[in-house]
PDB file of C-alpha atoms in Angstrom:
ATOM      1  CA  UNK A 140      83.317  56.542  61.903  1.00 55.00           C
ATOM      2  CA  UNK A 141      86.119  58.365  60.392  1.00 82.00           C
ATOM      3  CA  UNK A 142      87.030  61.783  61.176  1.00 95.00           C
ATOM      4  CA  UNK A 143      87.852  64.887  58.793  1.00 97.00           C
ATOM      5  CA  UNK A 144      91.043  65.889  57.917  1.00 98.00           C
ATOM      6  CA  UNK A 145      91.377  69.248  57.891  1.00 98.00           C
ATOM      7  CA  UNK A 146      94.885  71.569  56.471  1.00 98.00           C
ATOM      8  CA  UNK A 147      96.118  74.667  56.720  1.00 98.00           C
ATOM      9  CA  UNK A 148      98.898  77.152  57.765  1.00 98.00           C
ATOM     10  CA  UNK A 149      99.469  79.371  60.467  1.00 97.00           C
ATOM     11  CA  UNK A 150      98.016  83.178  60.380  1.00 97.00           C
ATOM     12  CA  UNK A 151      97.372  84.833  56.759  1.00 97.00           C
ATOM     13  CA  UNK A 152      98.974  87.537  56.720  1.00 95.00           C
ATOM     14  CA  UNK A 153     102.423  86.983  55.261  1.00 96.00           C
ATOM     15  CA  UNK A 154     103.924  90.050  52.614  1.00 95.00           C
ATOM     16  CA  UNK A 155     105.836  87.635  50.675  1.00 96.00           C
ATOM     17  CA  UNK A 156     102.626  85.720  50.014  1.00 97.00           C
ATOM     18  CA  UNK A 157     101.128  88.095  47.653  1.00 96.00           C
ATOM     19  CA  UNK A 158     102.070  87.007  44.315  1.00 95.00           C
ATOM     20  CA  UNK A 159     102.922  83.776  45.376  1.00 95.00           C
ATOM     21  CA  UNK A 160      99.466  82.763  47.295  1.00 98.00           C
ATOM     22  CA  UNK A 161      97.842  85.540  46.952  1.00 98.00           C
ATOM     23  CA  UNK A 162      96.792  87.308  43.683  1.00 97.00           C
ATOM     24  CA  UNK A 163      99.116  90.605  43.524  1.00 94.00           C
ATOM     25  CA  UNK A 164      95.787  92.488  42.934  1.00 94.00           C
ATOM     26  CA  UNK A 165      93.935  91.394  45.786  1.00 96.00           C
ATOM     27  CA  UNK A 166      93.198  94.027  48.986  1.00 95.00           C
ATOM     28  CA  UNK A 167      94.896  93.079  52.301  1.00 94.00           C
ATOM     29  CA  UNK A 168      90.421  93.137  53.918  1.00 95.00           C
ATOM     30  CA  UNK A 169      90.363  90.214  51.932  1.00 97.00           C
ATOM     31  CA  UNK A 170      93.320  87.955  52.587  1.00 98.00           C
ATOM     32  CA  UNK A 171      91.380  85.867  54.857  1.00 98.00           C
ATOM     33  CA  UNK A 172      87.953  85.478  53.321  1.00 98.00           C
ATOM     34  CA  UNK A 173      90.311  84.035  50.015  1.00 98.00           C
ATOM     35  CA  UNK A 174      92.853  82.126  52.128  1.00 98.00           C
ATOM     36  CA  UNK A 175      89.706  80.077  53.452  1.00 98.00           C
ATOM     37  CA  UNK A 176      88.711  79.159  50.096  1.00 98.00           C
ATOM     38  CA  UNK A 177      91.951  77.498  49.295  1.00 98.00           C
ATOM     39  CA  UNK A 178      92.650  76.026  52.602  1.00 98.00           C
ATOM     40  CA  UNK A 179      90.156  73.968  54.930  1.00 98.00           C
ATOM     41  CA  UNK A 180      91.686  75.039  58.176  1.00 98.00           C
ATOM     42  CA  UNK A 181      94.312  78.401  59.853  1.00 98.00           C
ATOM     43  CA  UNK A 182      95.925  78.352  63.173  1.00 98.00           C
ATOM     44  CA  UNK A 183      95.640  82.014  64.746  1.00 98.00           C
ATOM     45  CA  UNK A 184      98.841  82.518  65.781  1.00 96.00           C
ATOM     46  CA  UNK A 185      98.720  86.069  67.034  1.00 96.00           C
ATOM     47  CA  UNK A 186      96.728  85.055  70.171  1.00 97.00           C
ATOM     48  CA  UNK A 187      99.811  84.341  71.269  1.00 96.00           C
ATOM     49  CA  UNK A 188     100.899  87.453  72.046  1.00 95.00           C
ATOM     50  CA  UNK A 189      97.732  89.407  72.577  1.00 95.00           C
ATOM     51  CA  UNK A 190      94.386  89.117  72.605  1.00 95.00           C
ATOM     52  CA  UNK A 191      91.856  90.697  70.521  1.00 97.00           C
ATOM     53  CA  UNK A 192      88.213  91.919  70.878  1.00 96.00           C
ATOM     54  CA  UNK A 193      84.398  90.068  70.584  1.00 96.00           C
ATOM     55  CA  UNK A 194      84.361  91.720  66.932  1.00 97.00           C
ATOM     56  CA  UNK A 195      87.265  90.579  64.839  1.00 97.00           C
ATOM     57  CA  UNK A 196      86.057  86.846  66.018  1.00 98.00           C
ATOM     58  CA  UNK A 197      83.140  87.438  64.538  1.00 98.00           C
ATOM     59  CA  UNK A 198      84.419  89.208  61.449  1.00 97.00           C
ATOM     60  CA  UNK A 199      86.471  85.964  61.000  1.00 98.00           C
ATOM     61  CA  UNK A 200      83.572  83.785  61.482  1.00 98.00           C
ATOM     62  CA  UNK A 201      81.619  85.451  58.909  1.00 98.00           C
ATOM     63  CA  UNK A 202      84.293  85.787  56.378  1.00 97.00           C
ATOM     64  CA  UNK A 203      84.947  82.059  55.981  1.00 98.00           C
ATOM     65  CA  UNK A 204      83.105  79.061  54.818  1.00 98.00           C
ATOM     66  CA  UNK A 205      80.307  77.514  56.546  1.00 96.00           C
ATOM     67  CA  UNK A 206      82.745  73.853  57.585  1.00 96.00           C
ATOM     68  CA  UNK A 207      85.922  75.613  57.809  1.00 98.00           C
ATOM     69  CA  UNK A 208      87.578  75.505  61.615  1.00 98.00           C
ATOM     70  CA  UNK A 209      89.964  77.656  63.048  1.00 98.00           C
ATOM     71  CA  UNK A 210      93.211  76.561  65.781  1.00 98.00           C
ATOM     72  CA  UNK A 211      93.765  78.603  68.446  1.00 98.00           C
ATOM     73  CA  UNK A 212      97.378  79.275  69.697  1.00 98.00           C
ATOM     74  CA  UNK A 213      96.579  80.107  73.871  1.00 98.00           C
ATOM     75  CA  UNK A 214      98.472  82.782  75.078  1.00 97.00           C
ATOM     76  CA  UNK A 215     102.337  82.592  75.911  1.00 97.00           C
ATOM     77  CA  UNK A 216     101.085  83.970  79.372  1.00 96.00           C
ATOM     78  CA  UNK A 217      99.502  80.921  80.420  1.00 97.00           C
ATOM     79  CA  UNK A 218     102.225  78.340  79.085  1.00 97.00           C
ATOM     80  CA  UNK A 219     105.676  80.225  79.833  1.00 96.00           C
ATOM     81  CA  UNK A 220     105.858  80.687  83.435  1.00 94.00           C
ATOM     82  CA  UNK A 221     107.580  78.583  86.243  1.00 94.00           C
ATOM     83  CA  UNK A 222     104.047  77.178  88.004  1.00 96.00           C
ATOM     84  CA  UNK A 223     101.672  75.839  85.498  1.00 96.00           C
ATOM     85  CA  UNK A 224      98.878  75.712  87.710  1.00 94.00           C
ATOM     86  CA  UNK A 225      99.242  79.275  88.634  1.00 95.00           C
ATOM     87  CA  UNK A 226      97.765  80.234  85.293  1.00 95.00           C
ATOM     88  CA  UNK A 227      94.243  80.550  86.277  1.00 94.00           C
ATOM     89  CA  UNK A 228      93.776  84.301  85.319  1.00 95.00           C
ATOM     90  CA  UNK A 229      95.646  84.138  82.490  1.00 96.00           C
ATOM     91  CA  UNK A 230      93.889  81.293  80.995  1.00 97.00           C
ATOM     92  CA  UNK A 231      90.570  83.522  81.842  1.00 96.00           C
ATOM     93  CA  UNK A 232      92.147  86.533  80.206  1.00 96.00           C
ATOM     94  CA  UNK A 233      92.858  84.654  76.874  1.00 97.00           C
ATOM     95  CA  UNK A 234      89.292  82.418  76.905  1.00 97.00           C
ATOM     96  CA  UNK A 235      87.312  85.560  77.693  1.00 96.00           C
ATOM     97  CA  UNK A 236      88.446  87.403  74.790  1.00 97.00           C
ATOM     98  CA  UNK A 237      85.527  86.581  72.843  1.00 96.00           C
ATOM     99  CA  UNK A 238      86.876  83.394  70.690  1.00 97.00           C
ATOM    100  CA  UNK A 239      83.553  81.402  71.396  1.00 97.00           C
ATOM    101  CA  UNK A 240      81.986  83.954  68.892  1.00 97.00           C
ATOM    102  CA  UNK A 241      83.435  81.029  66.445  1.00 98.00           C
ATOM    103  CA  UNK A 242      80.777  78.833  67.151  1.00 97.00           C
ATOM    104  CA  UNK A 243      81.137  75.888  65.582  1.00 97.00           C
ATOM    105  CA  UNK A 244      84.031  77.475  63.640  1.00 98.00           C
ATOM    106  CA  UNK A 245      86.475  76.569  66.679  1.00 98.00           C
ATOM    107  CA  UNK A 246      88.566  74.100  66.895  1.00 98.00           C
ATOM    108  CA  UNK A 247      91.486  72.737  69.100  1.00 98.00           C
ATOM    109  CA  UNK A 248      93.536  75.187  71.198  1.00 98.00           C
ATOM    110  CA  UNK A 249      96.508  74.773  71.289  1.00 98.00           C
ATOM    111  CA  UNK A 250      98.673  74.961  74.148  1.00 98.00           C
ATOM    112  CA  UNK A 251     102.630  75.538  73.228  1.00 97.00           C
ATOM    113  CA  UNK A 252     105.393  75.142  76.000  1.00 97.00           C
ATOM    114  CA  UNK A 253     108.739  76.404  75.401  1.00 95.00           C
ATOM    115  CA  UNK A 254     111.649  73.503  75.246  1.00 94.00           C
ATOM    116  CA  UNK A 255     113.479  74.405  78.589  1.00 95.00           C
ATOM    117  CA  UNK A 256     109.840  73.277  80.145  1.00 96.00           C
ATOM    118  CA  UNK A 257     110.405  70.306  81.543  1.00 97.00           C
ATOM    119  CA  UNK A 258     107.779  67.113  82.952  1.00 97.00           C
ATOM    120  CA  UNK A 259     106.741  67.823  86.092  1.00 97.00           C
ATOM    121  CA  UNK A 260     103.889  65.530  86.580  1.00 97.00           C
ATOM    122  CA  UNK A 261     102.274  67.250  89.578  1.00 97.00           C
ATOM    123  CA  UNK A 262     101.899  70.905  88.395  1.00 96.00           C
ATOM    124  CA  UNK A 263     101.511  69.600  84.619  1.00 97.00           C
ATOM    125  CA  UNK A 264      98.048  67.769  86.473  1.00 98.00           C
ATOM    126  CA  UNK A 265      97.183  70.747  88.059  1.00 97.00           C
ATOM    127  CA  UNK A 266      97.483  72.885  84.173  1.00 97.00           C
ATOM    128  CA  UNK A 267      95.057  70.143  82.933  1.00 98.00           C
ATOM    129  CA  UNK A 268      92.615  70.367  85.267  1.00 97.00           C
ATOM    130  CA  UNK A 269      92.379  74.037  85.099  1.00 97.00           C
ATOM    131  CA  UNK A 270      91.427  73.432  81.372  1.00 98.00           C
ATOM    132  CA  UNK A 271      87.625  73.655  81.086  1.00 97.00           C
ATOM    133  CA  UNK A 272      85.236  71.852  78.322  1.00 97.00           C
ATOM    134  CA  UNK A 273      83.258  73.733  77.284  1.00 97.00           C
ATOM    135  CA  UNK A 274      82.526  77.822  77.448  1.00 97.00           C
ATOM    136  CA  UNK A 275      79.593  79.703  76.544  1.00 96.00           C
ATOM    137  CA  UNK A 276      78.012  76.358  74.856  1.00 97.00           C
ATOM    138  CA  UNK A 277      80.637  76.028  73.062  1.00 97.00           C
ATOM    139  CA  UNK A 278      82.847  72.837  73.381  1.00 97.00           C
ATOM    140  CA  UNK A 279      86.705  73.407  73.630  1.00 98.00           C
ATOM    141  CA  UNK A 280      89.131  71.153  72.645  1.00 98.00           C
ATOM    142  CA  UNK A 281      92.763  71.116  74.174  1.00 98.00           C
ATOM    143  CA  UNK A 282      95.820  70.210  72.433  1.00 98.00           C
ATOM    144  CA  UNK A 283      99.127  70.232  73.992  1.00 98.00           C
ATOM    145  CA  UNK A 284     103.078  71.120  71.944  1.00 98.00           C
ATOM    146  CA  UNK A 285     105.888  70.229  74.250  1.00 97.00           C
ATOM    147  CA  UNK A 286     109.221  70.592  73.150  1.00 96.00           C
ATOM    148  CA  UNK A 287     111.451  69.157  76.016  1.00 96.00           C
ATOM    149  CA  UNK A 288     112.460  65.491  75.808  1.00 96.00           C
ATOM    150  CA  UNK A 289     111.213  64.937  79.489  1.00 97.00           C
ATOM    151  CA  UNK A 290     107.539  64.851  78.050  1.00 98.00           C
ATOM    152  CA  UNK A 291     108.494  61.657  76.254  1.00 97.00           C
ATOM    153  CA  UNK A 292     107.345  59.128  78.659  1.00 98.00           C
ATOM    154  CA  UNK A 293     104.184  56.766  79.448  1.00 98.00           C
ATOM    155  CA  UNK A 294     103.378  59.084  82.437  1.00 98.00           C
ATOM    156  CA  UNK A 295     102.670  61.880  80.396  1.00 98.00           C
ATOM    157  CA  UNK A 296     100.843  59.857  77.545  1.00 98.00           C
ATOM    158  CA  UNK A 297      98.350  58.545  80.494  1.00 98.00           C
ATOM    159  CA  UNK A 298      98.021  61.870  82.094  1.00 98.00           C
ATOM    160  CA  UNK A 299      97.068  63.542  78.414  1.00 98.00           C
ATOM    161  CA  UNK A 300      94.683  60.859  78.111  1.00 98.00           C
ATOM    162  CA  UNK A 301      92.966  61.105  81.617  1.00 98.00           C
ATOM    163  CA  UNK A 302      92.045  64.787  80.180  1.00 98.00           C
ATOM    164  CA  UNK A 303      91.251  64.061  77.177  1.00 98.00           C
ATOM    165  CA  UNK A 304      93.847  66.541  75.621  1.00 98.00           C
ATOM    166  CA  UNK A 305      95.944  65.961  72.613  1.00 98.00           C
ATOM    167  CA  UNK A 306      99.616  65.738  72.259  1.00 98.00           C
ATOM    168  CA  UNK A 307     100.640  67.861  69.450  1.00 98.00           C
ATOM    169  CA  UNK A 308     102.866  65.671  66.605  1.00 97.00           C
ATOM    170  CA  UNK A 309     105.136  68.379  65.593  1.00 95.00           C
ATOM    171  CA  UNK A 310     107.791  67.685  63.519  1.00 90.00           C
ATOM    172  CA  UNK A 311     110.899  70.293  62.624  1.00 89.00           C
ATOM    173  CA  UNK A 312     114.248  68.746  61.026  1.00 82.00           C
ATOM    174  CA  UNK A 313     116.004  71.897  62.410  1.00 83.00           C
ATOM    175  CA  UNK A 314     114.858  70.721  66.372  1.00 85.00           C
ATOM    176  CA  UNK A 315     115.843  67.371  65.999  1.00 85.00           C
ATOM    177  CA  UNK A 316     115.477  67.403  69.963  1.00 88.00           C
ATOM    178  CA  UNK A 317     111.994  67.493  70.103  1.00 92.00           C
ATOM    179  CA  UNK A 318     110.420  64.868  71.095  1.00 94.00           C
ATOM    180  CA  UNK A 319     107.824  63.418  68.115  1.00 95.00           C
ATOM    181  CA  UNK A 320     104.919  62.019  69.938  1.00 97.00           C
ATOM    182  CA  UNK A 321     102.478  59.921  68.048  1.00 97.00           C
ATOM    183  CA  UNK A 322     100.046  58.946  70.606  1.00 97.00           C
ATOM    184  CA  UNK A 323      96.466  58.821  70.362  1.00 96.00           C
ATOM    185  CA  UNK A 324      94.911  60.377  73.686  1.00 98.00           C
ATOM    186  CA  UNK A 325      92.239  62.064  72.721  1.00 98.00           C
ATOM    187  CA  UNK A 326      89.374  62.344  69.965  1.00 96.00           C
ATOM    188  CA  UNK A 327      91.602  63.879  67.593  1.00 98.00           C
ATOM    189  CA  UNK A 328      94.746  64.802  66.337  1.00 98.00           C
ATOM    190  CA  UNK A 329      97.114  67.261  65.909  1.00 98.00           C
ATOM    191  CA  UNK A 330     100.332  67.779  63.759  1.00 98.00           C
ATOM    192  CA  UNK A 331     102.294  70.855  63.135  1.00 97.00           C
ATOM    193  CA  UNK A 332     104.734  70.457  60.225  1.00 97.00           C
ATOM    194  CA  UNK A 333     107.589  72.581  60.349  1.00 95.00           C
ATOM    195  CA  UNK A 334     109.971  71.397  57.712  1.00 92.00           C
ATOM    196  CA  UNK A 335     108.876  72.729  54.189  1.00 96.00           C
ATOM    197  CA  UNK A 336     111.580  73.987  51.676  1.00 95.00           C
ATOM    198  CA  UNK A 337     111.897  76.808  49.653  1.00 95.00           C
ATOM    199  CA  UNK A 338     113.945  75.005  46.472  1.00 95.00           C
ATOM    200  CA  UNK A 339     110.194  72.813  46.714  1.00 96.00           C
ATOM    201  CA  UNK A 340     107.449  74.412  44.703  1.00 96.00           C
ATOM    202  CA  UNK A 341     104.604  72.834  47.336  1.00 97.00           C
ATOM    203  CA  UNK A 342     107.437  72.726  50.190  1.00 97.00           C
ATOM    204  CA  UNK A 343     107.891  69.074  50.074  1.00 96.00           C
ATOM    205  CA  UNK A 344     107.943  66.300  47.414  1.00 96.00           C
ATOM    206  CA  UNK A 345     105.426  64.401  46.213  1.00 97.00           C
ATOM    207  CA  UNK A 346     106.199  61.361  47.940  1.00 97.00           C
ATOM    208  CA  UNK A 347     106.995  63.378  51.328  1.00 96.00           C
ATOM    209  CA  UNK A 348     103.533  64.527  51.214  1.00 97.00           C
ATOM    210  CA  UNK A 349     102.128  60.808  50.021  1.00 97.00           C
ATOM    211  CA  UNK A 350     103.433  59.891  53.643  1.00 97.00           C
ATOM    212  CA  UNK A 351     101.583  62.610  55.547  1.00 97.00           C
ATOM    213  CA  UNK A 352      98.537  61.648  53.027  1.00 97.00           C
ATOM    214  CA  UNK A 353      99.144  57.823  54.864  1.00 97.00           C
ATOM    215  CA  UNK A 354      99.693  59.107  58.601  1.00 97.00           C
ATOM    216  CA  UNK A 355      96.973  61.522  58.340  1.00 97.00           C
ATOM    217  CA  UNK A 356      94.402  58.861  57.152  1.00 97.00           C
ATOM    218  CA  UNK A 357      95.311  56.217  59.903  1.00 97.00           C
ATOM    219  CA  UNK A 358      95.180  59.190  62.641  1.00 97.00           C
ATOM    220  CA  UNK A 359      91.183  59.611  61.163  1.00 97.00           C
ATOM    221  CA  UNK A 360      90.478  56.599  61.745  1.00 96.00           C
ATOM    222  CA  UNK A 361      89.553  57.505  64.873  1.00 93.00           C
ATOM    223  CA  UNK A 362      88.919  61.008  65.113  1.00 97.00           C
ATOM    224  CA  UNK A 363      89.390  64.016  63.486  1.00 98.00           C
ATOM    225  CA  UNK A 364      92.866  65.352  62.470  1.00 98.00           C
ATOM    226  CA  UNK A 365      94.171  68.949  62.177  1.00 98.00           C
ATOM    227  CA  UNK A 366      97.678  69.482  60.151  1.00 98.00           C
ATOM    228  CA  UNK A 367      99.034  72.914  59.296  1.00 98.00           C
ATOM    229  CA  UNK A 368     102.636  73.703  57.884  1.00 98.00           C
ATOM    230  CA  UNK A 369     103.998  76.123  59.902  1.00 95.00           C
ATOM    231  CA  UNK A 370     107.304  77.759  59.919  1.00 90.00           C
ATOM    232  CA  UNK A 371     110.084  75.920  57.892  1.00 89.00           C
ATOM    233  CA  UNK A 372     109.575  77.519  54.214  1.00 94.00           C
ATOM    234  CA  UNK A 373     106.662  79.398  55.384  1.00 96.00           C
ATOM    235  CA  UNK A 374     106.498  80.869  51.674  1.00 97.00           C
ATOM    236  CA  UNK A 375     105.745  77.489  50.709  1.00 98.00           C
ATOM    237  CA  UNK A 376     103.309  76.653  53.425  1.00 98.00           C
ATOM    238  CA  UNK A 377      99.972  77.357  51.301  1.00 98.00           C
ATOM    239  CA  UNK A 378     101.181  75.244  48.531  1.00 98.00           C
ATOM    240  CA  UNK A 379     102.240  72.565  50.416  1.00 98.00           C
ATOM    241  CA  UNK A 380      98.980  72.733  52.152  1.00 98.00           C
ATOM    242  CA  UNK A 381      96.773  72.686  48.952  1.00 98.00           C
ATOM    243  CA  UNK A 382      99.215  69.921  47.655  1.00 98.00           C
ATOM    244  CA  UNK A 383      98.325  67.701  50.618  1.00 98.00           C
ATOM    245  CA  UNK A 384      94.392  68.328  50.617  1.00 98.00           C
ATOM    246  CA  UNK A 385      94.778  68.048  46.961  1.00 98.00           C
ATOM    247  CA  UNK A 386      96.201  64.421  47.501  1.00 98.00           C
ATOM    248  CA  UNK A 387      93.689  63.769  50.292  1.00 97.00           C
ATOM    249  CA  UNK A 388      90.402  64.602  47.663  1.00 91.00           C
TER     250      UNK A 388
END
């Protein structure tokens, strides 16, 4: 059975959206109850940094629509540090903070590594197995960015796959370094497109966005896919994102 494709941005609160995304008249309380009407999916990006209490998950839950899914970005405590499987108490720190509240509302988690992290097949096993399925009921689904060239190898393909975790297709023309990993190891996928421009009204062309309407159709074949422009243009990200579930309708 095919998956859903589901598109958004990262975050939703972005100044230089108002007037562009946002209607100039519309009160900041609101940005993300309207942002979810528009889009079908928004990465939280601030857990990145911090981490934020049992009530503004559930304000979030309850301000968006019934089948819309929210990424989670895991903490930059967990990823950037020397020993990966040494993050045990962050990992608790940043799963405890009440993101389960989502319900059915939560989707992957994503797991970014900075690019001077390189393979190390040993401690990247021992990160994986400290990630759990499932807390409070609710199922958790892991999904894994690297950005060093090391990761680009059959070992670490197999060793996503043993865990069932995703390998993050990210794609930025300005890190041309990175590897861009299109491997299916898990029940679903996801891409983070970073290369949206400004002199674009929806960030890319048409035909740009026809491929991602082709690659994101093959990667539901077998499982549900998550895209979300992120970065590049980000002024352009919301347009580019209705553009593509526009297409995808």
């Amino acid at each position: 059975m095919a998956g859903q494709i589901r598109v958004g941005v990262g975050g939703w609160t972005y100044e230089p959206w108002r007037g562009v995304f946002y209607p100039a008249d519309l009160t900041q309380k609101r940005e993300l109850e309207y942002a979810s009407s528009k889009l079908t999916s928004i990465e939280i990006n601030g857990t990145y940094y911090s981490t934020f209490k049992p009530d503004s998950w559930m304000k979030w839950r309850d301000e968006t629509p019934d089948d819309f899914v929210f990424a989670v970005k895991a903490s930059r405590y967990c990823t950037n540090r020397k020993v990966l499987s040494e993050m045990g108490e962050s990992m608790e720190r940043f799963l405890g903070q009440g993101m389960t509240a989502l319900g059915d509302k939560l989707g992957p988690v994503n797991w970014q590594f900075m690019g001077t992290k390189k393979f190390d097949p040993v401690d990247f096993e021992g990160f994986l197995k400290l990630l759990p399925k499932e807390r409070d009921g609710v199922r958790l689904r892991h999904a894994l960015e690297v950005r060093n060239p090391t990761f680009d190898t059959p070992a670490f393909y197999d060793l996503a796959a043993k865990y069932g975790a995703a390998i993050v297709y990210a794609v930025d023309d300005e890190a041309p370094e990175w590897p861009r990993i299109d491997q299916p190891t898990a029940d679903f996928r996801y891409a983070r497109l970073m290369s949206s421009r400004e002199d674009e009204p929806t960030g890319m062309t048409s035909a740009e966005l026809d491929g991602i309407v082709k690659q994101t159709r093959d990667w539901a074949k077998t499982g549900d896919v998550f895209a979300y422009f992120i970065a590049g243009a980000k002024v352009r990200n919301p347009a580019a994102a209705q553009a593509l579930i526009a297409k995808l309708t």
